Coordinates of C-alpha atoms in Angstrom, one line a residue:
X986 CA 22.3 -42.0 -88.8
X987 CA 23.4 -40.7 -85.4
X988 CA 21.1 -41.1 -82.4
X989 CA 20.6 -38.0 -80.2
X990 CA 20.1 -38.7 -76.5
X991 CA 17.7 -36.3 -74.7
X992 CA 18.7 -36.4 -71.0
X993 CA 16.5 -33.4 -69.8
X994 CA 17.3 -31.5 -66.6
X995 CA 19.3 -33.1 -63.8
X996 CA 17.7 -33.1 -60.3
X997 CA 20.0 -32.2 -57.5
X998 CA 18.4 -33.7 -54.5
X999 CA 20.9 -32.2 -52.1
X1000 CA 19.9 -28.7 -53.1
X1001 CA 16.2 -29.5 -52.9
X1002 CA 16.7 -31.0 -49.4
X1003 CA 18.7 -28.0 -48.2
X1004 CA 16.2 -25.5 -49.7
X1005 CA 13.4 -27.4 -48.0
X1006 CA 15.3 -27.4 -44.7
X1007 CA 15.8 -23.6 -45.0
X1008 CA 12.1 -23.1 -45.6
X1009 CA 11.2 -25.3 -42.6
X1010 CA 13.6 -23.5 -40.3
X1011 CA 12.4 -20.1 -41.6
X1012 CA 8.8 -21.1 -41.0
X1013 CA 9.7 -22.2 -37.5
X1014 CA 11.5 -19.0 -36.8
X1015 CA 8.6 -16.9 -38.2
X1016 CA 6.2 -19.0 -36.1
X1017 CA 8.3 -18.5 -32.9
X1018 CA 8.5 -14.8 -33.7
X1019 CA 4.7 -14.5 -34.1
X1020 CA 4.2 -16.5 -30.9
X1021 CA 6.6 -14.1 -29.1
X1022 CA 5.0 -11.0 -30.5
X1023 CA 1.5 -12.1 -29.3
X1024 CA 2.2 -14.0 -26.1
X1025 CA 5.5 -12.6 -25.0
X1026 CA 8.4 -14.7 -23.6
X1027 CA 7.9 -18.4 -23.3
X1028 CA 9.7 -21.7 -22.8
X1029 CA 10.0 -23.9 -25.8
X1030 CA 8.4 -26.8 -23.9
X1031 CA 5.3 -24.7 -23.5
X1032 CA 4.6 -24.6 -27.3
X1033 CA 5.5 -28.2 -28.1
X1034 CA 2.4 -30.2 -29.3
X1035 CA 2.0 -32.2 -26.0
X1036 CA -1.3 -33.3 -24.6
X1037 CA -1.2 -30.8 -21.8
X1038 CA -0.4 -27.9 -24.2
X1039 CA -3.1 -28.8 -26.7
X1040 CA -5.6 -29.0 -23.8
X1041 CA -4.4 -25.6 -22.5
X1042 CA -4.6 -24.0 -26.0
X1043 CA -8.1 -25.4 -26.5
X1044 CA -9.4 -23.6 -23.4
X1045 CA -9.3 -19.9 -22.7
X1046 CA -8.4 -18.4 -19.4
X1047 CA -12.0 -18.1 -18.2
X1048 CA -13.0 -21.6 -19.0
X1049 CA -10.8 -23.2 -16.3
X1050 CA -13.0 -25.5 -14.2
X1051 CA -14.7 -24.2 -11.1
X1052 CA -16.4 -26.4 -8.6
X1053 CA -19.6 -25.4 -6.7
X1054 CA -20.1 -27.5 -3.5
X1055 CA -23.7 -28.7 -3.1
X1056 CA -23.4 -29.6 0.6
X1057 CA -25.8 -32.3 1.6
X1058 CA -24.7 -31.8 5.2
X1059 CA -25.9 -28.2 5.0
X1060 CA -29.2 -29.1 3.3
X1061 CA -29.9 -31.7 6.0
X1062 CA -30.0 -28.8 8.5
X1063 CA -32.6 -26.9 6.7
X1064 CA -36.4 -27.2 7.3
X1065 CA -38.1 -29.9 5.3
X1066 CA -39.0 -28.7 1.8
X1067 CA -36.6 -25.7 2.0
X1068 CA -35.1 -24.7 -1.3
X1069 CA -32.7 -22.1 0.2
X1070 CA -29.5 -24.0 -0.7
X1071 CA -30.7 -24.9 -4.2
X1072 CA -31.7 -21.3 -4.9
X1073 CA -28.3 -20.0 -3.8
X1074 CA -26.5 -22.5 -6.0
X1075 CA -28.8 -21.7 -9.0
X1076 CA -27.8 -18.0 -8.6
X1077 CA -24.1 -19.0 -8.6
X1078 CA -24.7 -21.1 -11.8
X1079 CA -26.3 -18.0 -13.4
X1080 CA -23.4 -15.7 -12.5
X1081 CA -20.7 -18.1 -13.7
X1082 CA -22.6 -18.8 -17.0
X1083 CA -22.8 -15.0 -17.5
X1084 CA -19.1 -14.8 -17.3
X1085 CA -18.6 -17.9 -19.5
X1086 CA -17.0 -19.9 -16.8
X1087 CA -17.3 -23.7 -16.8
X1088 CA -18.2 -25.3 -13.5
X1089 CA -19.0 -28.7 -11.9
X1090 CA -21.3 -29.4 -9.0
X1091 CA -19.5 -31.4 -6.5
X1092 CA -20.6 -33.2 -3.3
X1093 CA -19.2 -33.3 0.2
X1094 CA -17.8 -36.7 -0.6
X1095 CA -15.8 -35.3 -3.5
X1096 CA -13.9 -33.1 -1.0
X1097 CA -13.7 -35.7 1.7
X1098 CA -12.0 -38.2 -0.7
X1099 CA -9.5 -35.5 -1.9
X1100 CA -10.9 -35.5 -5.4
X1101 CA -11.2 -31.7 -5.6
X1102 CA -7.5 -30.7 -6.2
X1103 CA -8.0 -30.5 -10.0
X1104 CA -10.1 -27.4 -9.6
X1105 CA -8.6 -23.9 -9.7
X1106 CA -11.5 -22.5 -7.7
X1107 CA -14.1 -23.9 -5.3
X1108 CA -17.3 -22.1 -4.3
X1109 CA -18.8 -22.7 -0.9
X1110 CA -22.3 -21.0 -1.2
X1111 CA -23.9 -20.7 2.3
X1112 CA -22.1 -23.8 3.4
X1113 CA -22.8 -23.8 7.1
X1114 CA -22.2 -27.5 7.7
X1115 CA -19.0 -29.4 6.8
X1116 CA -17.4 -32.5 8.1
X1117 CA -14.0 -32.6 9.9
X1118 CA -12.6 -34.4 6.8
X1119 CA -13.7 -31.6 4.6
X1120 CA -12.1 -29.0 6.8
X1121 CA -8.7 -30.9 6.6
X1122 CA -9.0 -31.3 2.8
X1123 CA -10.0 -27.7 2.2
X1124 CA -7.0 -26.4 4.2
X1125 CA -4.7 -28.7 2.2
X1126 CA -6.3 -27.4 -1.0
X1127 CA -5.6 -23.8 0.0
X1128 CA -2.1 -24.6 1.2
X1129 CA -1.3 -26.1 -2.2
X1130 CA -2.5 -23.0 -4.1
X1131 CA -6.2 -23.4 -4.6
X1132 CA -8.8 -20.6 -4.3
X1133 CA -12.0 -20.5 -2.3
X1134 CA -15.0 -18.2 -2.8
X1135 CA -17.1 -18.3 0.3
X1136 CA -20.4 -16.7 1.5
X1137 CA -22.0 -16.6 4.9
X1138 CA -20.7 -18.4 7.9
X1139 CA -18.8 -21.5 6.6
X1140 CA -18.3 -24.6 8.6
X1141 CA -19.9 -23.3 11.8
X1142 CA -21.8 -26.7 12.1
X1143 CA -20.5 -30.2 11.8
X1144 CA -21.8 -32.8 9.3
X1145 CA -24.2 -33.9 12.0
X1146 CA -25.6 -30.4 12.5
X1147 CA -23.9 -29.8 15.8
X1148 CA -22.6 -26.3 16.6
X1149 CA -18.8 -26.1 15.9
X1150 CA -18.1 -22.4 16.2
X1151 CA -16.0 -20.0 14.3
X1152 CA -12.6 -21.6 14.6
X1153 CA -12.3 -22.5 10.9
X1154 CA -13.5 -19.0 9.9
X1155 CA -10.9 -17.4 12.1
X1156 CA -8.0 -19.7 11.3
X1157 CA -8.4 -19.8 7.5
X1158 CA -9.7 -16.3 6.7
X1159 CA -8.0 -14.3 9.5
X1160 CA -11.4 -12.9 10.5
X1161 CA -13.2 -12.6 13.8
X1162 CA -17.0 -13.1 13.9
X1163 CA -18.7 -10.2 15.7
X1164 CA -22.4 -10.6 15.1
X1165 CA -25.3 -11.4 12.7
X1166 CA -27.6 -8.7 11.4
X1167 CA -31.2 -9.3 12.6
X1168 CA -33.8 -9.9 9.9
X1169 CA -36.1 -7.2 11.5
X1170 CA -33.9 -4.5 9.9
X1171 CA -35.2 -5.6 6.4
X1172 CA -32.1 -4.4 4.6
X1173 CA -28.7 -3.1 5.5
X1174 CA -26.5 -0.6 3.6
X1175 CA -23.1 -2.1 2.7
X1176 CA -20.3 0.4 1.8
X1177 CA -17.5 -0.6 -0.6
X1178 CA -14.0 0.8 -0.5
X1179 CA -12.4 2.1 -3.7
X1180 CA -9.0 1.6 -5.3
X1181 CA -8.8 -2.1 -4.7
X1182 CA -8.5 -4.9 -7.3
X1183 CA -11.8 -6.2 -6.0
X1184 CA -13.7 -2.9 -6.5
X1185 CA -12.1 -1.8 -9.8
X1186 CA -14.7 0.1 -11.9
X1187 CA -17.1 0.7 -9.0
X1188 CA -17.6 4.2 -7.5
X1189 CA -15.7 4.7 -4.3
X1190 CA -17.9 4.4 -1.2
X1191 CA -20.7 2.7 -3.3
X1192 CA -23.5 1.6 -1.0
X1193 CA -25.1 -1.7 -1.8
X1194 CA -28.4 -2.7 -0.2
X1195 CA -28.3 -6.2 1.2
X1196 CA -31.5 -8.0 2.5
X1197 CA -31.1 -9.3 6.0
X1198 CA -33.3 -12.4 5.7
X1199 CA -30.2 -14.6 5.6
X1200 CA -28.6 -12.9 8.6
X1201 CA -25.5 -11.3 7.1
X1202 CA -22.4 -11.3 9.2
X1203 CA -20.3 -8.6 10.8
X1204 CA -16.6 -9.6 11.0
X1205 CA -13.3 -8.0 12.0
X1206 CA -9.9 -8.4 10.2
X1207 CA -7.3 -9.9 12.6
X1208 CA -4.3 -10.5 10.4
X1209 CA -2.4 -8.5 7.7
X1210 CA -2.8 -11.3 5.2
X1211 CA -6.5 -10.3 5.0
X1212 CA -7.9 -7.1 3.4
X1213 CA -11.2 -5.5 4.4
X1214 CA -13.2 -4.5 1.3
X1215 CA -16.4 -3.1 2.9
X1216 CA -18.2 -2.3 6.1
X1217 CA -21.8 -2.4 7.4
X1218 CA -21.6 0.6 9.7
X1219 CA -23.8 3.4 8.5
X1220 CA -22.5 6.8 9.8
X1221 CA -25.7 8.5 8.6
X1222 CA -28.0 6.6 10.9
X1223 CA -26.0 4.7 13.5
X1224 CA -24.3 5.9 16.7
X1225 CA -20.9 4.8 17.9
X1226 CA -17.2 5.5 17.4
X1227 CA -16.7 5.5 13.7
X1228 CA -13.2 4.1 13.5
X1229 CA -14.1 1.1 15.8
X1230 CA -17.5 0.4 14.2
X1231 CA -16.0 0.3 10.7
X1232 CA -13.2 -2.0 11.9
X1233 CA -15.7 -4.4 13.5
X1234 CA -18.2 -4.5 10.6
X1235 CA -16.4 -6.0 7.6
X1236 CA -18.8 -7.6 5.2
X1237 CA -16.3 -8.6 2.4
X1238 CA -12.7 -9.5 2.7
X1239 CA -10.0 -11.2 0.6
X1240 CA -6.6 -12.7 1.4
X1241 CA -4.3 -15.6 1.4
X1242 CA -3.9 -18.9 3.3
X1243 CA -0.7 -20.9 2.6
X1244 CA -0.2 -20.6 -1.2
X1245 CA -3.9 -20.2 -1.8
X1246 CA -6.4 -17.4 -1.9
X1247 CA -9.9 -16.7 -0.6
X1248 CA -12.7 -14.2 -0.9
X1249 CA -15.4 -14.1 1.7
X1250 CA -18.8 -12.3 1.3
X1251 CA -20.7 -12.0 4.6
X1252 CA -24.0 -12.4 2.7
X1253 CA -25.5 -14.5 -0.1
X1254 CA -25.7 -13.4 -3.7
X1255 CA -29.5 -13.6 -3.6
X1256 CA -29.5 -11.0 -0.9
X1257 CA -28.5 -8.1 -3.1
X1258 CA -31.3 -5.6 -3.6
X1259 CA -31.7 -2.4 -5.7
X1260 CA -32.2 -1.0 -9.2
X1261 CA -30.4 -1.8 -12.4
X1262 CA -27.2 0.1 -11.6
X1263 CA -26.9 -1.7 -8.2
X1264 CA -26.8 -5.0 -10.0
X1265 CA -24.4 -3.7 -12.7
X1266 CA -21.9 -2.7 -10.0
X1267 CA -22.4 -5.9 -8.1
X1268 CA -21.6 -7.9 -11.2
X1269 CA -18.4 -5.9 -11.5
X1270 CA -17.6 -6.8 -7.9
X1271 CA -18.3 -10.4 -8.6
X1272 CA -16.2 -10.4 -11.8
X1273 CA -13.3 -8.7 -10.1
X1274 CA -13.5 -11.3 -7.3
X1275 CA -13.2 -14.1 -9.9
X1276 CA -10.3 -12.4 -11.6
X1277 CA -8.4 -12.0 -8.3
X1278 CA -9.0 -15.6 -7.3
X1279 CA -7.9 -16.9 -10.7
X1280 CA -4.9 -14.6 -11.0
X1281 CA -6.3 -12.5 -13.8
X1282 CA -5.5 -8.7 -14.0
X1283 CA -7.7 -5.7 -13.2
X1284 CA -7.0 -2.1 -14.0
X1285 CA -8.6 1.3 -13.2
X1286 CA -7.9 5.0 -13.1
X1287 CA -7.2 6.0 -9.5
X1288 CA -9.7 8.4 -8.0
X1289 CA -7.4 11.3 -7.3
X1290 CA -4.5 13.1 -8.9
X1291 CA -0.9 12.0 -8.3
X1292 CA -0.5 10.1 -5.1
X1293 CA -3.4 11.6 -3.2
X1294 CA -5.4 9.1 -1.2
X1295 CA -8.6 11.1 -0.8
X1296 CA -10.0 14.7 -1.4
X1297 CA -11.6 17.5 0.6
X1298 CA -13.6 20.6 -0.3
X1299 CA -14.2 23.4 2.2
X1300 CA -17.6 25.0 2.0
X1301 CA -18.2 27.9 4.5
X1302 CA -21.9 28.8 4.5
X1303 CA -23.1 32.2 5.5
X1304 CA -26.5 32.1 7.3
X1305 CA -26.7 34.2 10.5
X1306 CA -23.8 35.9 12.3
X1307 CA -22.3 36.4 8.8
X1308 CA -19.4 38.5 10.1
X1309 CA -18.0 35.3 11.7
X1310 CA -16.7 34.5 8.3
X1311 CA -13.9 37.0 8.9
X1312 CA -12.6 34.7 11.7
X1313 CA -12.0 32.0 9.1
X1314 CA -9.6 34.4 7.3
X1315 CA -7.7 34.9 10.5
X1316 CA -7.1 31.2 11.2
X1317 CA -6.9 29.6 7.7
X1318 CA -4.7 30.5 4.8
X1319 CA -7.3 30.5 2.0
X1320 CA -4.6 30.2 -0.6
X1321 CA -3.3 27.0 0.9
X1322 CA -6.8 25.8 1.8
X1323 CA -9.2 27.2 -0.9
X1324 CA -12.9 27.5 -0.1
X1325 CA -16.2 28.0 -1.9
X1326 CA -18.5 30.4 0.0
X1327 CA -22.2 29.8 -0.1
X1328 CA -24.7 32.6 0.6
X1329 CA -28.4 33.3 -0.2
X1330 CA -29.5 36.5 -2.0
X1331 CA -31.0 38.2 0.9
X1332 CA -27.9 37.8 3.1
X1333 CA -25.7 38.9 0.2
X1334 CA -27.7 42.0 -0.5
X1335 CA -27.4 43.1 3.1
X1336 CA -23.7 42.4 3.2
X1337 CA -22.4 43.6 -0.2
X1338 CA -18.9 44.6 0.8
X1339 CA -18.4 41.4 2.7
X1340 CA -19.5 39.3 -0.3
X1341 CA -17.3 41.3 -2.6
X1342 CA -14.3 40.7 -0.4
X1343 CA -15.0 36.9 -0.2
X1344 CA -15.3 36.8 -4.0
X1345 CA -11.6 37.9 -4.1
X1346 CA -10.6 35.0 -1.8
X1347 CA -12.5 32.1 -3.4
X1348 CA -15.5 30.9 -5.4
X1349 CA -19.1 32.0 -4.6
X1350 CA -22.1 29.7 -4.7
X1351 CA -25.8 30.5 -4.3
X1352 CA -28.1 29.1 -1.6
X1353 CA -31.5 28.8 -3.3
X1354 CA -35.0 27.9 -2.1
X1355 CA -36.4 25.3 -4.5
X1356 CA -39.0 23.8 -2.1
X1357 CA -39.0 21.5 0.9
X1358 CA -39.7 17.8 1.3
X1359 CA -39.1 15.5 4.3
X1360 CA -37.0 13.0 2.3
X1361 CA -36.4 11.9 -1.3
X1362 CA -39.1 9.2 -0.7
X1363 CA -41.7 11.8 0.4
X1364 CA -44.7 11.3 -1.8
X1365 CA -46.9 13.9 -0.2
X1366 CA -44.9 17.1 -0.4
X1367 CA -43.1 18.2 -3.5
X1368 CA -40.4 20.6 -4.5
X1369 CA -41.5 23.7 -6.4
X1370 CA -42.4 23.2 -10.1
X1371 CA -39.9 23.8 -12.8
X1372 CA -41.0 27.4 -13.5
X1373 CA -40.7 28.5 -9.9
X1374 CA -37.4 26.8 -9.6
X1375 CA -36.2 28.6 -12.7
X1376 CA -37.2 31.9 -11.3
X1377 CA -35.6 31.4 -7.9
X1378 CA -32.4 30.0 -9.3
X1379 CA -32.1 32.7 -12.0
X1380 CA -32.7 35.5 -9.4
X1381 CA -30.1 34.0 -7.1
X1382 CA -27.3 33.5 -9.6
X1383 CA -27.9 36.7 -11.5
X1384 CA -28.0 38.8 -8.4
X1385 CA -24.7 37.3 -7.1
X1386 CA -23.1 37.6 -10.5
X1387 CA -23.9 41.4 -10.6
X1388 CA -22.7 41.8 -7.0
X1389 CA -19.4 39.9 -7.3
X1390 CA -18.6 40.4 -11.0
X1391 CA -18.1 36.6 -11.3
X1392 CA -20.1 33.9 -12.9
X1393 CA -21.9 31.8 -10.4
X1394 CA -21.4 28.1 -11.2
X1395 CA -22.6 26.4 -8.0
X1396 CA -25.9 26.2 -6.1
X1397 CA -27.0 24.7 -2.8
X1398 CA -30.7 23.9 -2.3
X1399 CA -31.8 25.6 0.9
X1400 CA -33.4 22.5 2.4
X1401 CA -30.9 20.0 0.9
X1402 CA -33.0 18.2 -1.7
X1403 CA -33.3 18.5 -5.5
X1404 CA -35.1 16.8 -8.4
X1405 CA -34.8 16.5 -12.2
X1406 CA -36.4 19.9 -12.7
X1407 CA -33.5 21.3 -10.7
X1408 CA -30.9 19.7 -13.0
X1409 CA -32.8 20.9 -16.1
X1410 CA -32.8 24.5 -14.8
X1411 CA -29.1 24.3 -14.0
X1412 CA -28.4 23.2 -17.5
X1413 CA -30.4 26.1 -18.9
X1414 CA -28.5 28.6 -16.7
X1415 CA -25.0 27.0 -17.3
X1416 CA -24.7 26.1 -13.6
X1417 CA -22.2 23.3 -13.2
X1418 CA -22.2 22.2 -9.6
X1419 CA -24.9 21.1 -7.2
X1420 CA -24.1 20.7 -3.5
X1421 CA -26.8 18.9 -1.7
X1422 CA -27.6 17.3 1.6
X1423 CA -29.3 14.3 -0.1
X1424 CA -27.8 11.0 1.0
X1425 CA -26.2 9.2 -1.9
X1426 CA -24.9 5.8 -2.9
X1427 CA -21.2 6.9 -3.1
X1428 CA -18.6 9.1 -1.4
X1429 CA -17.4 10.7 -4.7
X1430 CA -19.1 13.1 -7.1
X1431 CA -21.6 11.9 -9.7
X1432 CA -21.8 13.4 -13.2
X1433 CA -25.2 13.9 -14.8
X1434 CA -25.9 15.0 -18.3
X1435 CA -28.9 17.3 -18.9
X1436 CA -29.5 19.1 -22.3
X1437 CA -26.0 18.2 -23.4
X1438 CA -24.6 20.0 -20.2
X1439 CA -22.5 18.1 -17.7
X1440 CA -23.5 18.7 -14.1
X1441 CA -21.5 17.5 -11.1
X1442 CA -23.5 16.5 -8.1
X1443 CA -21.8 16.6 -4.7
X1444 CA -23.8 15.0 -1.9
X1445 CA -23.3 14.7 1.8
X1446 CA -20.4 12.4 2.6
X1447 CA -19.7 13.4 6.3
X1448 CA -21.3 15.0 9.4
X1449 CA -21.2 18.8 9.2
X1450 CA -21.2 21.3 12.1
X1451 CA -25.0 21.3 12.2
X1452 CA -24.8 17.8 13.6
X1453 CA -21.6 18.2 15.5
X1454 CA -22.3 21.5 17.3
X1455 CA -26.1 21.7 17.3
X1456 CA -27.5 18.2 17.2
X1457 CA -24.8 16.5 19.3
X1458 CA -24.3 19.6 21.4
X1459 CA -20.5 19.3 21.4
X1460 CA -19.0 22.5 22.9
X1461 CA -15.6 21.1 23.8
X1462 CA -13.3 21.7 20.8
X1463 CA -11.4 18.5 21.4
X1464 CA -14.6 16.5 21.0
X1465 CA -15.6 18.5 17.9
X1466 CA -12.1 17.9 16.4
X1467 CA -12.3 14.2 17.2
X1468 CA -15.7 13.8 15.5
X1469 CA -14.5 15.5 12.3
X1470 CA -11.3 13.5 12.3
X1471 CA -13.3 10.2 12.6
X1472 CA -15.1 11.1 9.4
X1473 CA -11.8 12.0 7.7
X1474 CA -10.4 8.6 8.6
X1475 CA -13.5 6.9 7.2
X1476 CA -13.3 8.8 4.0
X1477 CA -9.6 8.0 3.8
X1478 CA -10.4 4.3 4.3
X1479 CA -13.0 4.5 1.5
X1480 CA -10.8 6.7 -0.7
X1481 CA -13.6 9.3 -1.3
X1482 CA -14.4 13.0 -1.1
X1483 CA -14.8 14.7 2.3
X1484 CA -17.3 17.5 2.1
X1485 CA -16.4 19.9 4.9
X1486 CA -19.4 22.2 5.3
X1487 CA -19.3 24.8 8.1
X1488 CA -21.8 27.5 9.1
X1489 CA -21.3 31.0 10.5
X1490 CA -23.6 30.3 13.4
X1491 CA -21.9 27.0 14.4
X1492 CA -18.3 26.0 13.7
X1493 CA -17.4 29.6 12.7
X1494 CA -18.1 31.0 16.1
X1495 CA -15.1 32.6 17.8
X1496 CA -14.7 29.8 20.4
X1497 CA -14.8 27.1 17.7
X1498 CA -13.3 28.4 14.5
X1499 CA -9.8 27.1 15.3
X1500 CA -11.1 23.6 14.9
X1501 CA -11.5 24.2 11.2
X1502 CA -7.7 24.9 10.9
X1503 CA -6.9 21.8 12.8
X1504 CA -9.2 19.6 10.7
X1505 CA -7.7 20.9 7.5
X1506 CA -4.2 20.3 8.7
X1507 CA -5.1 16.8 9.8
X1508 CA -6.6 16.0 6.4
X1509 CA -3.4 17.4 4.7
X1510 CA -1.2 15.2 6.9
X1511 CA -3.3 12.2 5.7
X1512 CA -2.5 13.0 2.0
X1513 CA -5.9 14.6 1.1
X1514 CA -6.1 16.7 -2.0
X1515 CA -7.6 19.9 -0.7
X1516 CA -9.2 21.6 -3.7
X1517 CA -11.9 23.8 -5.2
X1518 CA -15.1 22.9 -6.9
X1519 CA -13.7 24.1 -10.2
X1520 CA -10.5 22.0 -10.0
X1521 CA -12.5 19.1 -8.7
X1522 CA -14.9 19.2 -11.7
X1523 CA -12.0 19.6 -14.1
X1524 CA -10.3 16.6 -12.7
X1525 CA -13.4 14.5 -12.6
X1526 CA -14.2 15.2 -16.2
X1527 CA -10.7 14.1 -17.2
X1528 CA -10.9 11.0 -15.1
X1529 CA -14.3 9.9 -16.2
X1530 CA -13.5 10.2 -19.9
X1531 CA -10.5 7.7 -19.9
X1532 CA -11.2 4.2 -21.2
X1533 CA -9.0 1.3 -20.2
X1534 CA -8.9 -2.1 -22.0
X1535 CA -6.7 -4.9 -20.8
X1536 CA -6.2 -8.6 -21.5
X1537 CA -4.0 -11.4 -20.3
X1538 CA -2.5 -12.8 -23.5
X1539 CA -0.5 -15.5 -21.7
X1540 CA 0.9 -16.4 -18.3
X1541 CA 3.7 -13.8 -18.8
X1542 CA 2.1 -11.0 -20.9
X1543 CA -0.7 -8.5 -20.4
X1544 CA -1.8 -6.0 -23.0
X1545 CA -3.2 -2.7 -21.9
X1546 CA -4.7 0.3 -23.7
X1547 CA -5.4 3.8 -22.5
X1548 CA -7.8 5.9 -24.7
X1549 CA -9.0 9.5 -24.4
X1550 CA -12.1 9.6 -26.7
X1551 CA -13.0 13.1 -25.7
X1552 CA -12.0 16.6 -27.0
X1553 CA -10.3 17.5 -23.7
X1554 CA -6.7 16.9 -22.7
X1555 CA -6.4 14.5 -19.8
X1556 CA -3.6 15.3 -17.3
X1557 CA -1.9 13.9 -14.2
X1558 CA -3.7 10.5 -14.3
X1559 CA -2.6 7.5 -12.3
X1560 CA -3.7 4.2 -13.8
X1561 CA -3.3 1.2 -11.5
X1562 CA -2.8 -2.2 -13.1
X1563 CA -3.2 -5.1 -10.7
X1564 CA -1.4 -8.2 -12.0
X1565 CA -3.0 -10.1 -9.1
X1566 CA -0.1 -12.4 -8.8
X1567 CA 3.6 -12.4 -7.8
X1568 CA 6.0 -11.4 -10.5
X1569 CA 9.5 -10.2 -11.2
X1570 CA 11.7 -8.8 -14.1
X1571 CA 9.0 -6.6 -15.7
X1572 CA 9.5 -5.2 -19.2
X1573 CA 7.1 -2.7 -20.6
X1574 CA 7.1 -2.0 -24.4
X1575 CA 4.8 -0.3 -26.8
X1576 CA 2.4 -2.4 -28.8
X1577 CA 2.4 0.1 -31.6
X1578 CA 5.5 1.7 -33.1
X1579 CA 6.4 5.2 -31.7
X1580 CA 3.8 5.0 -28.9
X1581 CA 5.4 6.8 -25.9
X1582 CA 5.6 4.8 -22.7
X1583 CA 4.5 6.8 -19.6
X1584 CA 6.4 6.8 -16.4
X1585 CA 5.6 3.9 -14.2
X1586 CA 6.3 2.5 -10.8
X1587 CA 6.5 -1.3 -10.1
X1588 CA 5.3 -2.6 -6.7
X1589 CA 5.9 -6.3 -6.6
X1590 CA 4.9 -6.5 -2.9
X1591 CA 1.4 -5.3 -3.8
X1592 CA 1.4 -7.1 -7.2
X1593 CA 0.7 -3.9 -9.1
X1594 CA 2.1 -1.3 -11.6
X1595 CA 1.2 2.3 -11.5
X1596 CA 1.3 4.3 -14.7
X1597 CA 1.7 8.1 -14.5
X1598 CA 0.1 9.8 -17.5
X1599 CA 1.2 13.4 -17.5
X1600 CA -0.9 14.1 -20.6
X1601 CA -3.2 12.2 -22.9
X1602 CA -4.2 14.2 -25.9
X1603 CA -7.8 14.2 -27.2
X1604 CA -8.5 11.0 -29.1
X1605 CA -5.1 9.6 -28.3
X1606 CA -4.6 5.9 -27.6
X1607 CA -1.6 4.3 -26.0
X1608 CA -1.2 0.6 -26.3
X1609 CA 1.4 -1.3 -24.3
X1610 CA 2.6 -4.7 -23.4
X1611 CA 3.6 -5.8 -19.9
X1612 CA 6.0 -8.8 -19.9
X1613 CA 7.1 -10.4 -16.7
X1614 CA 8.3 -13.6 -15.0
X1615 CA 6.0 -15.4 -12.6
X1616 CA 7.1 -16.1 -9.1
X1617 CA 5.7 -19.5 -8.1

């Protein structure tokens, strides 16, 4: 009987090994491709499972260690039992926790012994007293690339409490101390510039209220490495030469020292006063400051179309001597410098032909009596009730509409102030613009929604001819011109809207009217957008509706997304992306297939990229990736 041998299948170990090797290599390539798609370009050594890389992966960008100095030297200077320093540090702890930033509390000795170099950011909260060793170590820390966030007057006293002066402040921050604000003033208005990485997302010219109990500091920028972010000078209430007073009254500044960075606030965090929106905007300021100090990006829609740096609207107002308005037509080309003419019903009815001719040259707005109060805080007098306001506003706009054949979309309260009844009546009458003399917290328009109607509020942003000609008594046209140009320079510095209101009985007088032409030309030479209320509102709607999301995915890649959630087309937008660090070899690609990439301009010197969006359709989203190489 024959025996049959069952050998089964033969195993070829070489094929198994090669197949496994192919799978491993394929898996590695897929992994590298995924890493590249998410994080951008990288060096292989950055993704190897070393101790440093594992530590880096386990912590996100915002959890890098920050140190808060609890200066015993400063505490020793305070009165016995004072909790001033502790309260300041507790506030810093709260702010950092809100932004999910890890921190350590360090002592003077930590810095003196040179044990602070591991921290990416060191906070000096109200640190008035430091030792000579600390000063040397902090300078080394900055020179080696560290970042400082400082408040108040740092290192003005020695560790023994002896007056040292402002040498450290001037040398390191490039700032000159000018003065302290006296506590007797209770609080001080603090105006922020727009279009800076530190003020991204905050209305241009926003006015914070800062308590003066800690004696906030006026400073002056001395070196180009330092940027002034704000100023204490209040043009509404204070005398003086505007340009000089702004320059001398910096309250926030940021800049570089060696390879490092700093931000200085001339006040303590605890000093910020106000309502909810004030604290919301201050938190944005704080967050932007942290981002800049830790080399994280910020982005925002620039305030004005194209490359304009500020805007201007011309508002001739007919009161008495109304025929003087004809002089404006003789000295100003109203096609090149468009205007909105404001007039009350009585004056318009007496000068029908004049008003009809003006309606052909520009927009017409109604001056309306809605009541009188001394100030917005006046609790004794009140504006007219809603019914009376409705009657007065309706009569004014309906009469002017019949007279001019045009819809009247703008009103100006006779005495400058308004209330919520005014806005509700405007919504009911489809009136879209309110021009008021009320002082505001910004130098740009504010949009309010009432009864599903959007209303643009334009408040006083500069001195008008009532102040220049009547109140100041300036009859010399050179002095008049200089005063207006000072305010234009201030608005340019802020990046806001210049409201140029002139009256027929003041600046429109025959001897003075030429100043208006000179001021308009000066503004145009400074790259102001000179526009109408209609175009201003159309632009502001488009700008306000754009949403921007951005994220640093790695050291070399930022993702950014522009979204238009509205039903309106957004056009001619400039979106500024601040990388907040030195870079080169930028590559911009779409994150989603077939997403069109807008035109862009790269500015390595200012560490930013400007995207120029000619058009963003309703509900359109553009998602892009920005890849770059870092310059150490």
